XYZ file of C-alpha atoms in Angstrom:
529
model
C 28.671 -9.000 35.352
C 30.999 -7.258 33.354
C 29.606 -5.516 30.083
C 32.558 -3.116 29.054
C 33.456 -5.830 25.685
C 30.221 -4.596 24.492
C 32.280 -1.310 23.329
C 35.306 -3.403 22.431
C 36.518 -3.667 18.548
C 34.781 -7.070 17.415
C 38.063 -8.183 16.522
C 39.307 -8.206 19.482
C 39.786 -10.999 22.120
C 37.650 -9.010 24.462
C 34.535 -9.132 22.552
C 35.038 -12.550 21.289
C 34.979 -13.763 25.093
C 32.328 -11.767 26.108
C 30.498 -12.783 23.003
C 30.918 -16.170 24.144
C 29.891 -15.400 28.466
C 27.109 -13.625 26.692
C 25.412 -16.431 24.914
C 26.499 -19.171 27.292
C 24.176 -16.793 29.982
C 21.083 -16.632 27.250
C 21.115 -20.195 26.374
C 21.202 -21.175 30.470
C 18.174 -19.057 30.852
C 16.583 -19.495 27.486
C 12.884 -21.739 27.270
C 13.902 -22.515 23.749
C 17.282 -22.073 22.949
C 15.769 -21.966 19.102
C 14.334 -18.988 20.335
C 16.627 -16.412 21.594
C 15.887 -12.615 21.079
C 18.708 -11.318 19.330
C 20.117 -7.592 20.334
C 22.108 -6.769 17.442
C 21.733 -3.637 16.128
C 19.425 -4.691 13.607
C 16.820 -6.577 14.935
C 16.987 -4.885 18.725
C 15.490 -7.849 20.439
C 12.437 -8.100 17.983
C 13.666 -11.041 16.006
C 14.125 -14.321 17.088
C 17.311 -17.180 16.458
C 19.248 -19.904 17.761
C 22.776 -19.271 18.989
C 24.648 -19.735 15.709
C 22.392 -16.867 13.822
C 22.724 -14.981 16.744
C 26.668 -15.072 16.876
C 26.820 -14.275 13.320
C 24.390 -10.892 13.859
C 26.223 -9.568 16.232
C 29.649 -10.062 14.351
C 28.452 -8.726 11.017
C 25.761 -5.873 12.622
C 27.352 -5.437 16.046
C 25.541 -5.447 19.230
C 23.266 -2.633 20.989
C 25.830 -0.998 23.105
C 22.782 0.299 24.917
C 21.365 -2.948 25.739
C 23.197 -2.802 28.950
C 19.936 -4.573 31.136
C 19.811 -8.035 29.464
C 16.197 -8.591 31.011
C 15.173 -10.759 27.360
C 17.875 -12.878 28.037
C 17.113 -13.819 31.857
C 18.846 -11.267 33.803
C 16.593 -9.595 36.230
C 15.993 -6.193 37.113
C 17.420 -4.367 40.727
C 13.916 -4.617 41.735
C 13.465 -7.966 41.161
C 17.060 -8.666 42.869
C 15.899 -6.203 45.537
C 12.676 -8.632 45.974
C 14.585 -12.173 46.123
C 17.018 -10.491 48.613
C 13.849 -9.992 50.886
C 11.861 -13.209 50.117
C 9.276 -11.172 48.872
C 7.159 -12.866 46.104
C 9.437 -14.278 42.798
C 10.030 -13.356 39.702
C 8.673 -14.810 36.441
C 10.396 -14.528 33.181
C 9.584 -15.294 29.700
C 13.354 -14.456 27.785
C 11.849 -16.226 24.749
C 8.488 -14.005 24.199
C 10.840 -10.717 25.318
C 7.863 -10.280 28.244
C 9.309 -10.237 32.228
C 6.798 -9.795 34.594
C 8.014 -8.613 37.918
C 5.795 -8.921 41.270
C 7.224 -5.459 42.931
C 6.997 -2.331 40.743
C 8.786 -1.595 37.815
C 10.251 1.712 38.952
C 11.010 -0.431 42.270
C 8.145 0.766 43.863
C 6.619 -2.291 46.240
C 2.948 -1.095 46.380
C 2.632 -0.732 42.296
C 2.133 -4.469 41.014
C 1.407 -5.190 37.403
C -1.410 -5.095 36.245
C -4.185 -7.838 36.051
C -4.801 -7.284 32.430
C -0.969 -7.077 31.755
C -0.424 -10.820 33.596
C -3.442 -12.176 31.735
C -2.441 -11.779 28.365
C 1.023 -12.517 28.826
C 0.002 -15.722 30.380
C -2.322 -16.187 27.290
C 0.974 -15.440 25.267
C 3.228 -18.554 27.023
C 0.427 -21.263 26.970
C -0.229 -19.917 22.961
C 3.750 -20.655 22.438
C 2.905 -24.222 23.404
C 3.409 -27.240 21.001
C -0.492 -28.301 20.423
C 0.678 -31.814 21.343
C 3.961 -32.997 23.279
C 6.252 -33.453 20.508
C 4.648 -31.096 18.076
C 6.645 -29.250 15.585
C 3.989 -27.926 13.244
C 1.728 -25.992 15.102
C 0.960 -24.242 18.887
C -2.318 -24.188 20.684
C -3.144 -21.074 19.428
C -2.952 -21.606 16.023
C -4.815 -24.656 16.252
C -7.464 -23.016 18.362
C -7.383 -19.911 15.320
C -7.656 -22.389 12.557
C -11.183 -23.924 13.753
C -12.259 -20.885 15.156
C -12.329 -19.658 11.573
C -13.817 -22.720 10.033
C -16.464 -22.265 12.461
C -17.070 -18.545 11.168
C -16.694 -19.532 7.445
C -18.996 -21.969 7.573
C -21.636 -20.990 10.272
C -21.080 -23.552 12.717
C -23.494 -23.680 15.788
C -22.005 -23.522 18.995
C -23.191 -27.446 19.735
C -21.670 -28.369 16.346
C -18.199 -26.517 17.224
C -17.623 -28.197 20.588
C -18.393 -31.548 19.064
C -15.626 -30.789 16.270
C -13.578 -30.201 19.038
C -13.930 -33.319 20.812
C -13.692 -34.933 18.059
C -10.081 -33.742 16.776
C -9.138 -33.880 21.107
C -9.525 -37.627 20.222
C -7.811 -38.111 17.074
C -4.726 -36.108 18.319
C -2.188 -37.883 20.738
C -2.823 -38.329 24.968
C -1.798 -34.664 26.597
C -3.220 -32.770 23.896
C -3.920 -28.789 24.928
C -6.719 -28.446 21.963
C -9.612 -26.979 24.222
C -12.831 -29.104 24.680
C -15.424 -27.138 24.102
C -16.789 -23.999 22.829
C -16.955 -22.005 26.004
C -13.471 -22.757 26.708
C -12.188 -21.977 23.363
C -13.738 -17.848 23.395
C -12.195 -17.805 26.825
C -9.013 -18.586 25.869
C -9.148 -16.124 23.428
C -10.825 -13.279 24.876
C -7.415 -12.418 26.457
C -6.731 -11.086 23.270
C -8.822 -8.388 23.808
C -10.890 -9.044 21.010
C -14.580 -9.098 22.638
C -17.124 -6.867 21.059
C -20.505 -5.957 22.392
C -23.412 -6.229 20.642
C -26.304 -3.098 21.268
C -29.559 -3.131 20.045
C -30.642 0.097 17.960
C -34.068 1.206 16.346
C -34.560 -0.077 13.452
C -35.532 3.524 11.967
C -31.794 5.068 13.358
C -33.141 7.214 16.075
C -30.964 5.968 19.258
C -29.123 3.110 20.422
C -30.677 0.944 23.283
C -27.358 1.794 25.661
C -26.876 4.006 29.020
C -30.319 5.700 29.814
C -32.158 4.153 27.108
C -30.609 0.694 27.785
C -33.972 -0.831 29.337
C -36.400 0.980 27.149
C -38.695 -1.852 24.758
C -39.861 0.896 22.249
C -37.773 3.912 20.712
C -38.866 7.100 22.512
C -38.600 9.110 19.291
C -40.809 7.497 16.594
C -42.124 4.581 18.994
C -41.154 1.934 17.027
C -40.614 -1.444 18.868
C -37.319 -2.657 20.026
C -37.434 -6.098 18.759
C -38.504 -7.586 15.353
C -41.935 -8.047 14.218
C -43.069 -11.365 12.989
C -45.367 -11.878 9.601
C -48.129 -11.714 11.978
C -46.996 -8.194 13.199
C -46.420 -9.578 16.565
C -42.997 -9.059 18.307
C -40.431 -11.621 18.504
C -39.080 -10.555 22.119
C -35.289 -10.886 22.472
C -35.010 -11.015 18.776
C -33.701 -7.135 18.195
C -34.948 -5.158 15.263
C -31.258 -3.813 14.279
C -28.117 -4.646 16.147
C -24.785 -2.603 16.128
C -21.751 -4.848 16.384
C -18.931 -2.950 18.753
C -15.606 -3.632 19.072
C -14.029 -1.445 21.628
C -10.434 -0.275 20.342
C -8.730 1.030 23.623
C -8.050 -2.831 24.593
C -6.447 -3.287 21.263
C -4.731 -0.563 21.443
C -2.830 -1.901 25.111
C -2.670 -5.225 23.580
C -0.278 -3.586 20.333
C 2.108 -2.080 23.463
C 2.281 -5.288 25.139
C 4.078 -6.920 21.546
C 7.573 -6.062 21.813
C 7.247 -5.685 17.722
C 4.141 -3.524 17.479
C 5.656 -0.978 20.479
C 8.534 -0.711 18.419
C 7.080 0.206 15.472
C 4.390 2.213 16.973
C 7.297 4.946 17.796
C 8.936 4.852 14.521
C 7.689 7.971 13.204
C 9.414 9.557 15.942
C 12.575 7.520 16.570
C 13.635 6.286 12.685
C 11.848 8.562 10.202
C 13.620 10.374 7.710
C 13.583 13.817 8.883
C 14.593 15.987 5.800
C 11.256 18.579 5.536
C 10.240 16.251 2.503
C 6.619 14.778 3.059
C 7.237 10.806 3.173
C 4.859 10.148 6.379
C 1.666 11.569 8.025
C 4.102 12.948 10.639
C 5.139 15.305 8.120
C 2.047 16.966 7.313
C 1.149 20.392 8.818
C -1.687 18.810 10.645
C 0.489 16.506 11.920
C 2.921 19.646 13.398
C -0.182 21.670 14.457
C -1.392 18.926 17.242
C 2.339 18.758 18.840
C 2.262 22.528 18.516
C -0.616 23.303 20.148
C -0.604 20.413 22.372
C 3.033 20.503 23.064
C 2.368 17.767 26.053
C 0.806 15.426 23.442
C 3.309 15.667 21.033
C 6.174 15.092 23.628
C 5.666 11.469 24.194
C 6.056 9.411 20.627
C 3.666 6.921 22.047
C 0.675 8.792 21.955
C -1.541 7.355 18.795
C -2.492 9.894 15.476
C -5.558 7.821 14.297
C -7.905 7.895 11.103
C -11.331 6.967 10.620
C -12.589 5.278 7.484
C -16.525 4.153 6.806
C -18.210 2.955 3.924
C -21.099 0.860 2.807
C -21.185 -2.318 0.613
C -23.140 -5.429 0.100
C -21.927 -8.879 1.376
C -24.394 -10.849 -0.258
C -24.455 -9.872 -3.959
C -23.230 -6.579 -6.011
C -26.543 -6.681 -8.163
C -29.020 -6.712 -5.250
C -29.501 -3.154 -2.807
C -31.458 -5.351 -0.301
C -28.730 -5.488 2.561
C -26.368 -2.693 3.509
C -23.199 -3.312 5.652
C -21.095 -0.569 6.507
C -17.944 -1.392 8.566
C -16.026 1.537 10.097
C -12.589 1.321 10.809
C -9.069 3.064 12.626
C -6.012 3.020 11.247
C -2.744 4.075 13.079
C -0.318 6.292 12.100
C 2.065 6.360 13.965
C 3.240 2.856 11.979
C 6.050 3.495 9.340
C 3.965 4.079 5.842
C 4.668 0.391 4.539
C 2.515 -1.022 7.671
C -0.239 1.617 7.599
C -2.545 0.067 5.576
C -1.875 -3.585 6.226
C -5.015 -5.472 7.040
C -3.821 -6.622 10.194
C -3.518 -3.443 11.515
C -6.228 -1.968 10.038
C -8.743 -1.902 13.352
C -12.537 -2.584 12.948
C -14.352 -0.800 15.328
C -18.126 -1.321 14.474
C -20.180 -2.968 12.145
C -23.427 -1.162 10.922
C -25.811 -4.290 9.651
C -29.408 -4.103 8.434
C -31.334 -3.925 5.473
C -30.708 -0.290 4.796
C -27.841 2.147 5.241
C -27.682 4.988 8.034
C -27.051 7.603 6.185
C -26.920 10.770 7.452
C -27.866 9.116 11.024
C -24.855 6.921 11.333
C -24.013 9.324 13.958
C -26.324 7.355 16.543
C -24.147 4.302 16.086
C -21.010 6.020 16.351
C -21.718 7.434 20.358
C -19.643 4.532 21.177
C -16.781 5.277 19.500
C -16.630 8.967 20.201
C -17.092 8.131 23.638
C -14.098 5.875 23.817
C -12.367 8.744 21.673
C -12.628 11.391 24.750
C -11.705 8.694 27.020
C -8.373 8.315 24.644
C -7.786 12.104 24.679
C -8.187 12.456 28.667
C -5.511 9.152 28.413
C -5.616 5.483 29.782
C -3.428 4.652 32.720
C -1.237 1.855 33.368
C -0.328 0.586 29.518
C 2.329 -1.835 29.399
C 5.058 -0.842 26.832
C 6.993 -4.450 26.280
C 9.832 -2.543 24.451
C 11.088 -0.011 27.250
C 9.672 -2.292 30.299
C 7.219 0.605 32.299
C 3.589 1.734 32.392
C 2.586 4.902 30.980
C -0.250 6.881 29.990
C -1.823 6.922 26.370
C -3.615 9.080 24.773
C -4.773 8.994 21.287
C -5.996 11.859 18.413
C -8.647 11.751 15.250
C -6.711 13.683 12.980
C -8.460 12.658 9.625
C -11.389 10.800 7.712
C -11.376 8.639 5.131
C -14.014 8.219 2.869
C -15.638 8.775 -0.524
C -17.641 11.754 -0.968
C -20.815 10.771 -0.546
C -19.674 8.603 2.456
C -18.235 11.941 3.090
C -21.596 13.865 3.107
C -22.791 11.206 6.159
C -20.265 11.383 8.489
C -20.068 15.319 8.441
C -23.492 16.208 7.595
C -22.025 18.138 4.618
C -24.512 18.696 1.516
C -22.608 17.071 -1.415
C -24.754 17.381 -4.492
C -26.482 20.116 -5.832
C -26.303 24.076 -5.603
C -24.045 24.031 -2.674
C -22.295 21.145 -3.222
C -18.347 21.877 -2.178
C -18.240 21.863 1.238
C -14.927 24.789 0.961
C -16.977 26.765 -1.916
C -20.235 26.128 -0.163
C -22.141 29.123 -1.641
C -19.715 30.038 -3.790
C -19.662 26.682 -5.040
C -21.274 28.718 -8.812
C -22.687 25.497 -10.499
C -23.800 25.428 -13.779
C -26.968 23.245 -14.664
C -26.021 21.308 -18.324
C -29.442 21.603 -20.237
C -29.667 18.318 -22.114
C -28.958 15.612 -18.891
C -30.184 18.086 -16.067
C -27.404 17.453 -13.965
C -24.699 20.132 -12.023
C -21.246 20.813 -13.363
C -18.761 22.704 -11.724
C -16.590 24.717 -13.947
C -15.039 27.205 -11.680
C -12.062 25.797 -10.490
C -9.551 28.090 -12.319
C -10.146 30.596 -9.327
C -7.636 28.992 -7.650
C -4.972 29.558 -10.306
C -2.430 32.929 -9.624
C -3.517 35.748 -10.568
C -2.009 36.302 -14.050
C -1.692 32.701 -14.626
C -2.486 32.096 -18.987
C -5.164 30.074 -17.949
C -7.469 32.254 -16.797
C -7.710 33.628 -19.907
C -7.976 30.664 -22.368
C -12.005 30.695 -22.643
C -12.223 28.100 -25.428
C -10.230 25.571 -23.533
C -12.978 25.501 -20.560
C -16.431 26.986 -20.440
C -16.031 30.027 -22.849
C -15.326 32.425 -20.132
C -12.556 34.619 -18.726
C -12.225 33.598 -15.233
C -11.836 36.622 -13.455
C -12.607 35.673 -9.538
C -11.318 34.803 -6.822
C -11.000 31.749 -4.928
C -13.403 31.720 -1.947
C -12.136 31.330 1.805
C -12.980 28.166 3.442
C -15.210 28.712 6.751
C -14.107 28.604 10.213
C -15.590 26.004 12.696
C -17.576 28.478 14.471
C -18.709 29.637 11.048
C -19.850 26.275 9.939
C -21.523 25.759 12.842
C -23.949 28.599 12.331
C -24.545 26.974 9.075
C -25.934 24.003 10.482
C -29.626 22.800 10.047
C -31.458 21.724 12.584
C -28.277 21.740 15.086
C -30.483 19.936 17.955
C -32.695 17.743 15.600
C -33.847 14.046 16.549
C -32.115 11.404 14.369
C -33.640 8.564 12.453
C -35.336 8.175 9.664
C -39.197 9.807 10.633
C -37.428 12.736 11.281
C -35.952 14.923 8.229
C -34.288 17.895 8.103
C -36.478 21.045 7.865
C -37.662 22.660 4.762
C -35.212 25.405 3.449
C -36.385 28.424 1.730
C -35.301 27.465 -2.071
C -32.070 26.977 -3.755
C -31.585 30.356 -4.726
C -31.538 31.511 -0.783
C -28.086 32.896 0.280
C -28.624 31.403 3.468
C -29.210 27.989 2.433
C -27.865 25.653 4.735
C -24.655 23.511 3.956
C -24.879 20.830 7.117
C -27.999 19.010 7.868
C -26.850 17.533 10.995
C -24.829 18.109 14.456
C -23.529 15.632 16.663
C -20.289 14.081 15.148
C -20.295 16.208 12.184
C -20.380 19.188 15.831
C -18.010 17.309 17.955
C -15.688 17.122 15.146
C -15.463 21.115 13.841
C -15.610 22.367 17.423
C -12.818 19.869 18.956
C -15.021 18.409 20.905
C -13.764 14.979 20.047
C -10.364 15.925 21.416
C -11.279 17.533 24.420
């Protein structure tokens, strides 16, 4: 088919014809002819129109002149051709949904079929796109499905009472309905989504989590406190756990956002449409940003590998007056999304939810094994992700470059002291607090160290604390040096088992970290490597 128009002068009969060839051929292999990707050079395929809107975006914003493959418009691949040309199995397109799924390999190859996981969802995708009833212009089977999936949630439906909701709105809705008929069949049709969680049982005093070697155990082997909840009459309730983490694993998300020709596309913006002009306007511009591509040089070449955050913190669902119930959610957030998308809820990614009637404190490292386990997986890299936008597999691999948290959330996740003598973690016992004498409480004065060296400041004693500030500002401690620093590096967690005594405030050696394992993997690498 011949493409060379697409470099014409839009004025000119040339493109106007081809125009015209070109969206007779998308509306001949179109599902919905309402619902034609559109390749001009603003919306590159991730927008959908009907012929008209598309005719007038290409005339006013021209068309991607490197769209020469119209594979979202019908066209199929050499492979594919390659495949019909030797009866080998057909080809299955979706122009509407921008998804083509190809039986041979991508690359051509004949042995490399796509994946299971890939077909799935995008299978999940089509029958989601479908009216919820023939002739119905309102909503699709999945939004339907969505809608009472979150009444049920709201408002604490049982399982028995969802099904028979079901039923009941399968009857009031016209013959040939796709609204699912029971409750089993509605959390399969949306576990494609990739949204399953797993649900592990902990002890209830924070000591270990009832998975891998311990996953069979009925008592904790640290303080020997029973795995499942006591009744009033102190006897167990068996299959009734004592504390339960809630675990939603984030590396079938994360294929799930590569499989949306809109999320892909954005996912590499920092890369391909970022303002590069040394002025700090995105994460990507940040030194720590520049320090992973520089020393990792092979994880910085490909855009598509993910720069996350973490964020934790605690709050109470049931009532701000009442200290009763603790919940802390912890959550990733991508940045490799332009800044405007960052910190949207919808792709803000909750990852685990810490219930029970008290918070973890300095032990919420025990429920966050799963997560830094999944973390090394996403360093080593995932095979065979589907990226939707440039139509191959590849490998991802993902990086923890930051937390985000409050202080004293702060002081759990890295075992950090934050109040008190030593209560900077950069100062740490340089921190120089001074004790106010009427409220007892620490204030810390010194921060004018930081100031140049002949900077008026430093010399305005009435404006501060009635001193000349003559020091200097400390040096922040390598990882090596914080981890000699740590108490108790190889301590049992939970809540029987506190940190050792230290000598008394006054001690020089007083120790700044009271724990090891994330606060450890973190300093040391470890949760890159």
């Amino acid at each position: 088919m011949d493409k060379s128009w697409m470099k014409a002068d839009r004025r000119s009969l040339q493109f106007q014809l081809g125009l015209e060839e070109f969206l007779k051929f998308a509306s001949d292999n179109a599902r919905d002819i309402n619902k034609i990707c559109c390749p001009c050079l603003k919306c590159h395929n991730t927008d959908f129109g009907g012929i008209g809107l598309i005719k007038d975006h290409i005339f006013f914003n021209g068309i991607d002149v490197s769209y020469k493959h119209w594979k979202w418009h019908g066209e199929p691949s050499a492979s594919a051709l390659h495949a019909l040309r030797g009866d080998s199995e057909t080809v299955e397109m979706n122009p509407d949904l921008g998804i083509q799924v190809e039986a041979v390999g991508l690359e051509g190859s004949e042995d490399e079929e796509i994946s299971e996981d890939s077909n799935e969802f995008m299978q999940f995708v089509e029958d989601g796109d479908k009216p919820l009833y023939p002739g119905c212009t309102k909503t699709t089977k999945l939004n339907g499905l969505i809608q009472t999936f979150n009444m049920k949630a709201k408002h604490g439906m049982t399982d028995a009472c969802y099904s028979d909701m079901l039923i009941m709105i399968g009857l009031l809705l016209p013959e040939g309905n796709d609204l699912p008929g029971s409750t089993y069949e509605a959390k399969r049709t949306l576990s494609a989504l990739g949204m399953g969680y797993e649900k592990i049982h902990a002890c209830p005093n924070d000591c270990i989590l009832y998975r891998l070697h311990h996953a069979d155990a009925i008592s904790c082997p640290t303080c020997g406190e029973s795995r499942w909840k006591l009744g009033k009459d102190k006897s167990e309730k068996e299959g009734v756990p004592g504390k339960v983490l809630w675990y939603f694993p984030p590396i079938p998300r994360f294929k799930r956002m590569f499989q949306s020709t809109v999320s892909a596309k954005e996912l590499t913006w920092h890369a391909n449409d970022r303002k590069k002009d040394g002025m700090m306007r995105h994460p990507a511009d940040s030194p720590t940003w520049k320090m992973i591509d520089t020393k990792w040089p092979d994880f910085g070449l490909e855009s598509r590998n993910l720069r996350l955050a973490l964020s934790s913190d605690g709050f109470n669902p049931h009532s701000s007056l009442s200290s009763k119930y603790s919940c802390w959610p912890v959550i990733l957030i991508t940045y490799n999304l332009p800044p405007w998308l960052c910190m949207k809820r919808k792709y803000m990614m909750l990852t685990m939810l810490i219930s029970g009637p008290k918070q973890p404190g300095n032990d919420i490292d025990v429920y966050l094994q799963p997560l830094v386990d999944d973390l090394k997986v996403l360093w080593d890299g995932v095979e065979r992700v589907y990226d939707a936008v440039r139509g191959e597999y590849f490998k991802l691999k993902a990086i923890l470059l930051w937390t985000i948290n409050d202080f004293p959330a702060y002081g759990n996740l890295s075992g950090s002291i934050v109040k008190g003598y030593n209560a900077c973690p950069i100062c740490v016992d340089q921190t120089r607090p001074y004790r106010l004498k009427h409220s007892k409480k620490m204030a810390f004065m010194r921060h004018r160290r930081w100031l140049p060296r002949h900077h008026p400041y430093r010399k305005q004693a009435a404006s501060f604390d009635n001193t000349i500030e003559e020091g200097e500002a400390p040096t922040p401690l390598t990882g090596e040096e914080v981890l000699t620093r740590v108490q108790g590096l190889n301590r049992p967690f939970g809540k029987k088992n506190p940190p050792p005594p230290y000598k008394g405030l006054e001690d020089e050696n007083r120790p700044c970290w009271k724990k090891s394992l994330f606060s450890s993997n973190l300093i040391t690498g470890n949760i890159f490597r």
